[in-house]
Coordinates of C-alpha atoms and ligand atoms in Angstrom, one line a residue:
M67 CA 27.5 68.8 60.6
K68 CA 28.8 66.2 58.3
Y69 CA 27.1 66.1 54.9
Q70 CA 26.6 62.7 53.2
I71 CA 25.6 61.8 49.7
P72 CA 21.9 60.6 49.5
K73 CA 21.4 56.9 49.5
G74 CA 21.8 55.1 46.2
L75 CA 24.0 57.8 44.7
F76 CA 27.8 57.8 44.3
D77 CA 30.5 60.2 43.3
I78 CA 32.8 59.6 40.3
L79 CA 36.2 60.4 41.5
P80 CA 39.6 61.3 40.0
Y81 CA 41.2 58.5 42.1
A82 CA 39.3 55.3 43.1
K83 CA 41.5 52.4 42.2
E84 CA 39.8 49.0 41.5
S85 CA 36.4 50.7 41.6
F86 CA 33.9 51.6 38.9
K87 CA 33.8 55.1 40.6
E88 CA 37.1 56.1 39.0
V89 CA 36.6 58.8 36.4
G90 CA 39.3 57.5 34.1
K91 CA 37.3 54.3 33.6
W92 CA 34.2 56.3 32.6
Q93 CA 36.2 58.4 30.2
Y94 CA 37.5 55.2 28.5
L95 CA 34.0 53.7 28.3
E96 CA 32.6 57.0 26.9
S97 CA 35.4 57.1 24.2
I98 CA 34.5 53.6 23.1
I99 CA 30.9 54.5 22.9
K100 CA 31.5 57.7 20.9
K101 CA 33.5 55.7 18.4
L102 CA 30.8 53.0 18.2
A103 CA 28.2 55.7 17.5
I104 CA 30.4 57.1 14.6
D105 CA 30.9 53.6 13.2
Y106 CA 27.2 52.9 13.1
N107 CA 26.3 56.4 12.0
F108 CA 24.3 57.5 15.0
E109 CA 23.9 61.2 15.9
E110 CA 23.9 62.5 19.5
I111 CA 20.7 64.0 21.0
R112 CA 20.7 65.7 24.4
V113 CA 17.5 66.0 26.3
P114 CA 16.8 67.6 29.8
I115 CA 17.1 65.5 32.9
F116 CA 13.6 66.4 34.0
E117 CA 10.3 66.7 32.2
K118 CA 6.6 67.1 33.0
T119 CA 5.6 64.0 35.0
E120 CA 2.8 63.2 32.6
L121 CA 5.3 62.5 29.8
F122 CA 6.7 59.5 31.7
L123 CA 3.3 58.3 32.9
R124 CA 2.2 58.3 29.3
G125 CA 5.4 57.4 27.6
V126 CA 6.9 54.8 29.9
G127 CA 3.5 53.6 31.0
G128 CA 1.4 53.8 34.1
T129 CA 1.5 50.1 34.8
S130 CA 5.3 49.8 34.8
D131 CA 7.1 50.0 38.1
I132 CA 9.4 52.6 36.7
A133 CA 6.6 55.1 36.2
S134 CA 4.2 54.0 38.9
K135 CA 6.6 53.5 41.8
E136 CA 10.0 54.7 41.0
L137 CA 9.7 58.3 39.7
Y138 CA 11.5 61.1 41.5
T139 CA 8.6 63.6 41.3
F140 CA 8.5 67.2 42.7
L141 CA 6.3 70.3 42.3
D142 CA 8.1 73.3 40.9
K143 CA 7.5 76.8 42.2
A144 CA 4.4 77.1 40.0
K145 CA 3.1 73.9 41.4
R146 CA 3.6 71.9 38.2
S147 CA 4.5 68.3 38.6
M148 CA 7.9 67.5 37.2
S149 CA 9.9 64.3 37.3
L150 CA 13.6 63.4 36.9
R151 CA 13.9 61.2 33.9
P152 CA 13.8 57.5 34.7
E153 CA 15.0 56.5 31.2
G154 CA 15.6 58.3 27.9
T155 CA 13.2 56.9 25.3
A156 CA 10.1 59.0 26.3
S157 CA 12.1 62.3 26.4
V158 CA 13.8 61.5 23.0
M159 CA 10.3 60.9 21.5
R160 CA 9.0 64.1 23.0
A161 CA 12.0 66.1 21.6
F162 CA 11.6 64.3 18.2
I163 CA 7.9 65.4 18.0
E164 CA 8.3 68.9 19.4
N165 CA 11.2 69.8 17.1
N166 CA 9.6 68.3 14.0
L167 CA 12.6 66.1 13.4
S168 CA 10.6 63.9 11.1
Q169 CA 10.7 66.7 8.5
E170 CA 14.5 66.4 8.2
K171 CA 14.7 62.9 6.8
K172 CA 13.1 59.4 6.8
I173 CA 15.3 57.4 9.2
H174 CA 16.8 58.8 12.4
K175 CA 19.5 57.1 14.3
L176 CA 20.0 58.8 17.6
Y177 CA 22.1 58.2 20.7
Y178 CA 22.3 59.7 24.2
M179 CA 24.3 59.3 27.4
G180 CA 23.6 60.5 30.8
P181 CA 22.1 60.1 34.3
M182 CA 18.7 58.5 34.9
F183 CA 16.8 58.4 38.2
R184 CA 14.8 55.6 39.7
Y185 CA 13.6 55.4 43.3
D186 CA 14.2 51.8 44.1
R187 CA 15.9 49.9 46.9
P188 CA 19.6 50.4 46.3
Q189 CA 21.8 47.3 46.0
K190 CA 24.9 46.2 44.0
G191 CA 24.2 47.2 40.4
R192 CA 21.0 49.2 41.3
Y193 CA 21.4 52.9 42.0
R194 CA 19.0 55.8 42.4
Q195 CA 21.0 57.7 39.9
H196 CA 22.5 55.5 37.2
H197 CA 23.9 56.3 33.8
Q198 CA 22.8 54.9 30.5
L199 CA 24.0 54.8 26.9
G200 CA 20.7 54.7 24.9
I201 CA 20.0 54.6 21.2
E202 CA 16.8 55.0 19.2
V203 CA 16.2 54.3 15.5
I204 CA 13.0 56.0 14.3
G205 CA 11.3 55.5 11.0
D206 CA 12.3 52.0 10.1
K207 CA 10.2 48.9 10.7
S208 CA 12.4 46.3 9.0
F209 CA 13.7 43.3 10.8
E210 CA 17.1 44.2 9.3
I211 CA 17.3 47.3 11.5
D212 CA 16.4 45.2 14.5
A213 CA 19.4 43.1 13.7
E214 CA 21.6 46.2 13.3
V215 CA 20.6 47.6 16.7
I216 CA 21.3 44.2 18.4
D217 CA 24.6 43.9 16.5
M218 CA 25.5 47.4 17.8
L219 CA 24.9 46.4 21.4
M220 CA 26.9 43.2 21.1
T221 CA 29.7 45.0 19.3
L222 CA 30.0 47.4 22.2
F223 CA 30.4 44.5 24.6
N224 CA 32.9 42.9 22.2
R225 CA 35.0 46.0 22.0
L226 CA 35.0 46.1 25.8
E227 CA 36.1 42.5 25.8
L228 CA 33.3 41.5 28.2
P229 CA 33.2 37.7 28.5
N230 CA 30.3 35.3 29.2
L231 CA 27.4 37.4 28.1
K232 CA 24.1 36.0 27.0
L233 CA 21.7 37.7 24.5
L234 CA 18.1 36.8 25.3
I235 CA 15.5 37.6 22.7
N236 CA 11.8 37.3 22.3
S237 CA 8.8 38.7 20.4
I238 CA 5.8 40.0 22.3
G239 CA 3.8 40.7 19.2
D240 CA 1.2 43.4 18.8
L241 CA -1.7 44.6 21.0
D242 CA -4.0 41.8 19.9
T243 CA -1.4 39.2 20.4
R244 CA -0.8 40.4 24.0
A245 CA -4.5 40.7 24.7
N246 CA -5.0 37.0 23.7
Y247 CA -1.9 35.9 25.5
K248 CA -2.8 37.7 28.7
K249 CA -6.1 35.9 28.8
A250 CA -4.4 32.5 28.3
L251 CA -1.8 33.4 31.0
L252 CA -4.4 34.4 33.5
D253 CA -6.4 31.2 32.9
F254 CA -3.2 29.3 33.5
L255 CA -2.3 31.2 36.7
K256 CA -5.7 31.4 38.3
P257 CA -5.7 27.9 39.8
N258 CA -2.2 28.7 41.2
F259 CA -3.0 32.2 42.4
E260 CA -2.6 31.5 46.1
N261 CA 0.8 30.0 45.6
L262 CA 2.2 33.1 43.8
S263 CA 4.6 35.5 45.5
E264 CA 3.0 38.7 46.9
D265 CA 4.6 40.8 44.1
S266 CA 3.1 38.5 41.4
K267 CA -0.3 38.5 43.1
A268 CA -0.2 42.3 42.9
R269 CA 0.7 42.1 39.2
F270 CA -2.1 39.6 38.4
D271 CA -4.7 42.3 37.6
K272 CA -2.4 45.2 36.8
N273 CA 0.2 43.8 34.5
P274 CA 0.1 40.0 34.4
M275 CA 2.9 39.6 31.8
R276 CA 5.4 41.0 34.2
I277 CA 4.8 37.9 36.4
L278 CA 6.8 36.1 33.7
D279 CA 10.1 37.6 34.7
S280 CA 9.6 37.1 38.4
K281 CA 12.8 36.0 40.1
D282 CA 10.9 34.3 42.9
E283 CA 11.6 30.5 43.0
R284 CA 8.0 29.6 43.7
D285 CA 6.8 31.7 40.8
K286 CA 9.4 30.2 38.5
K287 CA 8.2 26.7 39.3
I288 CA 4.6 27.6 38.6
L289 CA 5.6 29.4 35.4
K290 CA 7.5 26.5 34.0
D291 CA 4.5 25.2 32.1
A292 CA 2.9 28.6 31.3
P293 CA 1.7 29.1 27.8
S294 CA 4.3 30.7 25.5
I295 CA 3.6 34.1 23.9
L296 CA 5.4 32.8 20.7
D297 CA 2.4 30.6 20.1
F298 CA 0.1 33.6 20.0
L299 CA 2.0 35.8 17.5
S300 CA 0.1 37.1 14.4
D301 CA 1.5 35.9 11.0
G302 CA 3.2 39.2 10.5
A303 CA 4.9 39.3 13.9
K304 CA 5.9 35.6 13.5
K305 CA 7.5 36.3 10.1
H306 CA 9.3 39.4 11.5
F307 CA 10.8 37.4 14.4
E308 CA 11.8 34.4 12.2
N309 CA 13.5 36.8 9.7
L310 CA 15.3 38.5 12.6
L311 CA 16.6 35.3 14.0
N312 CA 17.7 34.2 10.6
I313 CA 19.7 37.3 10.0
L314 CA 21.3 37.1 13.5
D315 CA 22.4 33.6 12.6
K316 CA 23.9 34.9 9.4
L317 CA 25.8 37.6 11.4
D318 CA 27.0 34.9 13.7
I319 CA 25.4 36.6 16.7
K320 CA 24.6 34.0 19.4
Y321 CA 21.2 34.3 21.2
E322 CA 18.8 32.4 23.3
V323 CA 15.1 32.7 22.6
D324 CA 13.4 33.3 25.9
S325 CA 9.6 33.4 25.6
K326 CA 9.4 34.7 29.2
L327 CA 11.3 37.9 28.4
V328 CA 8.8 40.8 28.6
R329 CA 10.9 43.8 29.9
G330 CA 9.7 46.4 32.4
L331 CA 8.4 49.2 30.2
D332 CA 4.9 49.4 28.6
Y333 CA 5.8 50.7 25.1
Y334 CA 7.2 47.6 23.5
D335 CA 5.8 45.6 20.5
D336 CA 7.3 42.6 18.6
T337 CA 11.1 42.4 19.3
V338 CA 12.4 42.6 22.8
F339 CA 15.9 41.7 23.9
E340 CA 18.3 41.8 26.9
V341 CA 21.9 41.1 27.5
V342 CA 22.7 39.4 30.8
S343 CA 26.0 38.8 32.6
D344 CA 26.8 35.9 35.0
K345 CA 29.1 38.3 36.9
L346 CA 26.5 40.7 38.3
G347 CA 24.3 38.7 40.7
A348 CA 20.6 39.7 40.9
Q349 CA 20.9 42.9 38.9
N350 CA 22.3 41.0 35.9
S351 CA 20.9 43.0 33.0
L352 CA 23.7 44.9 31.2
G353 CA 21.4 46.4 28.6
G354 CA 18.1 45.8 26.9
G355 CA 15.6 47.2 24.5
G356 CA 13.0 46.5 21.9
R357 CA 10.7 47.8 19.2
Y358 CA 7.9 50.3 19.8
N359 CA 5.4 50.7 17.0
S360 CA 2.8 53.0 18.6
L361 CA 4.8 55.1 21.1
L362 CA 5.4 58.2 18.9
K363 CA 1.7 58.3 17.8
S364 CA 0.4 57.9 21.3
L365 CA 2.5 60.9 22.4
G366 CA 0.9 63.0 19.6
G367 CA 3.6 62.5 17.0
P368 CA 3.8 60.9 13.5
D369 CA 2.9 57.3 12.9
L370 CA 6.4 56.0 12.9
S371 CA 7.8 53.1 14.6
G372 CA 11.1 52.8 16.5
I373 CA 13.5 50.4 18.1
G374 CA 16.3 51.1 20.6
F375 CA 18.2 49.9 23.6
A376 CA 19.8 51.3 26.7
C377 CA 22.6 49.9 28.8
G378 CA 23.8 50.7 32.3
L379 CA 27.3 52.1 32.4
E380 CA 27.8 51.2 36.1
R381 CA 27.0 47.6 35.4
I382 CA 29.2 47.5 32.3
L383 CA 32.1 49.0 34.3
Q384 CA 31.5 46.5 37.2
T385 CA 31.5 43.6 34.8
M386 CA 34.7 44.9 33.2
I387 CA 36.5 45.2 36.6
E388 CA 35.3 41.7 37.7
A389 CA 36.4 40.2 34.5
E390 CA 39.7 42.0 34.8
V391 CA 39.5 43.3 31.2
Y392 CA 41.7 46.0 29.8
F393 CA 41.5 49.6 31.0
P394 CA 44.1 52.1 29.6
E395 CA 46.7 53.6 32.0
K396 CA 45.8 57.0 33.4
T397 CA 47.8 59.6 31.5
G398 CA 49.5 62.4 33.5
P399 CA 51.1 65.6 32.4
F400 CA 53.8 65.5 29.8
L401 CA 56.2 67.4 32.1
Y402 CA 56.4 67.8 35.8
I403 CA 58.6 70.7 36.9
I404 CA 60.4 70.4 40.2
P405 CA 61.9 73.8 41.2
I406 CA 63.9 74.1 44.4
G407 CA 64.2 77.7 45.7
K408 CA 62.6 81.0 44.8
D409 CA 64.5 81.8 41.6
A410 CA 63.8 78.3 40.2
K411 CA 60.2 78.7 41.0
D412 CA 59.9 82.0 39.2
F413 CA 61.7 80.5 36.2
S414 CA 59.4 77.5 36.2
I415 CA 56.2 79.5 36.3
K416 CA 57.3 81.5 33.3
L417 CA 58.4 78.3 31.5
A418 CA 55.1 76.5 32.3
K419 CA 53.1 79.4 30.8
D420 CA 55.1 79.3 27.6
L421 CA 54.8 75.5 27.2
R422 CA 51.1 75.5 28.0
H423 CA 50.7 78.2 25.3
H424 CA 52.0 75.5 22.9
K425 CA 49.4 73.1 24.3
I426 CA 51.9 71.0 26.2
S427 CA 50.5 69.7 29.5
V428 CA 52.7 70.8 32.4
D429 CA 52.4 70.8 36.1
I430 CA 54.8 72.4 38.7
D431 CA 55.4 71.2 42.2
L432 CA 55.1 74.6 43.8
N433 CA 56.0 73.1 47.2
A434 CA 59.0 71.2 46.1
K435 CA 61.7 70.8 48.8
K436 CA 63.3 67.5 48.2
I437 CA 63.9 66.2 44.7
Q438 CA 63.3 62.6 45.5
K439 CA 60.0 63.3 47.1
S440 CA 58.9 65.4 44.2
L441 CA 60.0 62.7 41.7
G442 CA 57.8 60.3 43.7
L443 CA 54.8 62.7 43.2
A444 CA 55.6 62.9 39.5
N445 CA 55.4 59.1 39.3
K446 CA 52.2 59.0 41.2
L447 CA 50.7 61.5 38.7
N448 CA 51.9 59.3 35.8
A449 CA 53.9 62.3 34.4
K450 CA 56.0 61.3 31.4
N451 CA 59.0 63.6 32.2
A452 CA 60.4 65.6 35.0
L453 CA 62.4 68.8 34.9
I454 CA 64.6 69.4 37.9
L455 CA 65.7 73.0 38.7
A456 CA 67.7 73.1 42.0
D457 CA 70.5 75.4 43.1
D458 CA 73.1 73.6 41.0
E459 CA 71.0 73.8 37.8
M460 CA 70.2 77.5 38.4
Q461 CA 73.9 78.3 38.8
K462 CA 75.0 76.4 35.7
K463 CA 71.9 77.6 33.8
R464 CA 71.2 74.0 32.8
A465 CA 68.1 72.1 33.7
S466 CA 68.0 68.3 34.3
F467 CA 65.4 66.7 32.1
K468 CA 64.4 63.2 33.2
N469 CA 62.4 60.7 31.1
L470 CA 60.5 58.9 33.8
E471 CA 59.5 55.9 31.7
K472 CA 63.0 55.2 30.4
R473 CA 64.7 56.5 33.6
E474 CA 67.2 58.5 31.5
Q475 CA 68.5 62.0 32.5
Q476 CA 70.2 64.7 30.5
E477 CA 71.2 68.3 31.1
I478 CA 69.8 71.0 28.8
K479 CA 71.0 74.6 28.5
F480 CA 68.4 77.1 29.5
E481 CA 68.4 78.7 26.1
D482 CA 67.7 75.4 24.4
L483 CA 65.1 74.3 26.9
K484 CA 61.9 75.3 25.2
N485 CA 62.8 73.9 21.8
F486 CA 64.1 70.7 23.4
I487 CA 60.8 70.1 25.2
K488 CA 58.7 71.1 22.2
D489 CA 60.7 68.7 20.1
K490 CA 60.2 65.8 22.5
F491 CA 56.5 66.6 22.8
Y492 CA 55.7 66.8 19.1
K493 CA 57.7 63.6 18.4
L494 CA 55.3 61.7 20.7
Ligands
LIG337 P1 15.9 49.5 31.0 O1 16.0 48.0 30.8 O2 14.9 50.0 32.0 O3 15.5 50.1 29.6 O4 17.3 50.1 31.4 C1 18.4 49.9 30.6 C2 19.6 49.4 31.4 O5 19.9 50.4 32.4 C3 19.4 48.2 32.2 O6 19.6 47.0 31.4 C4 20.5 48.3 33.3 O7 21.8 48.0 32.8 C5 20.5 49.8 33.5 N1 19.7 50.2 34.7 C6 18.4 50.3 34.8 N2 18.0 50.7 36.1 C7 19.2 50.8 36.8 C8 19.5 51.1 38.2 N3 18.5 51.4 39.0 N4 20.8 51.1 38.5 C9 21.8 50.8 37.6 N5 21.5 50.4 36.4 C10 20.3 50.4 35.9 C11 15.3 51.4 29.3 O8 15.6 52.3 30.1 C12 14.8 51.6 27.9 N6 14.6 53.1 27.8 C13 15.7 51.0 26.9 C14 15.2 51.3 25.5 C15 15.6 52.3 24.7 N7 14.2 50.6 24.9 C16 14.0 51.2 23.7 N8 14.8 52.2 23.6

């Protein structure tokens, strides 16, 4: 029997050139993210990958596709309903409340990275297990913090040198705003109901605002003249949005106000935003987020508001590859030892142990037979140096040390070998 990975999942491999599945690319991206978190003073939070199902139904929202159709749900042995997390915000809020983090300080800046699970039809950029960087700021309602969060997302993309991105931004106001707007939208759509796509018809009663981000061409045509939610904002929400746009201008962050941007989760109020790439096709959202003013309270926590975003690491890596931006070279061992014969092998094993004790990365070709072939392997591994120990060297008690980058070779006496290698390593 041949086992295959389930549909919509993928392995991240040590070697997978030109593909986002190569682990070195993930490690590079993760290193950039960790530095970004430090620069913006965010602390890491790690939450479990599954929770009680009701958390997601309540937190993400029963009318969202993510909670109503895409959850990976199972009964545990005690017949309790559990679900793999489809996103991070609900779990972070649960952890924040359960661990009384609000006692620690006033404003919390948290980030997380890890796999998320959504049962959707897989396609390029859409997986059943995908990975996110997410951030959440809890306890600050100001428009300045909205700007800082958006700036952080754009800075990440700048540091990765991603070209041709567009920041879309909108305000969906508070509950009253949306209730009034929904009414106006339904009045507008009613005469066109029969011409809407099947998906949009299904959303008409359940979640009409989601019709706004339909990708269907017929829907788009109808929606062209739809009322704009920006005309329904309360004075407070309007001021918040204007102030935010103002500060983004001052920070020289380019954006496009898109009054049809609503996002696919139920918890948002006021600011919502998304960054899209022209390199990704249908699944073009690299990241998105928004403000949530009542989520914590609705989950039984303190009356604090939050704002955050999440971005998809697969989509970021795919965009980086397609835009041919910089990825660092894979680093191999500092030294690759090539012993030919039993005595040389014994000597190498002892030497490798000593050098590793000094935290120098070393590998040995335990099957070495032909020097040229082993040197080829050393190059493939991206080793910096090779140490050749064949019959000749063993007899003369001198090893041949080869710098593989500069292609220079020199002979080193056995008694000087350890110090010589240590010297070279620490001078790096
Ligand atoms: P989201 O827009 O559902 O937001 O997901 C964030 C990002 O995850 C998307 O922009 C996309 O890049 C990536 N993504 C989502 N689903 C998939 C998938 N099936 N395959 C590959 N990538 C995917 C959230 O999850 C919110 N929790 C963001 C947030 C945090 N809002 C406030 N705080």
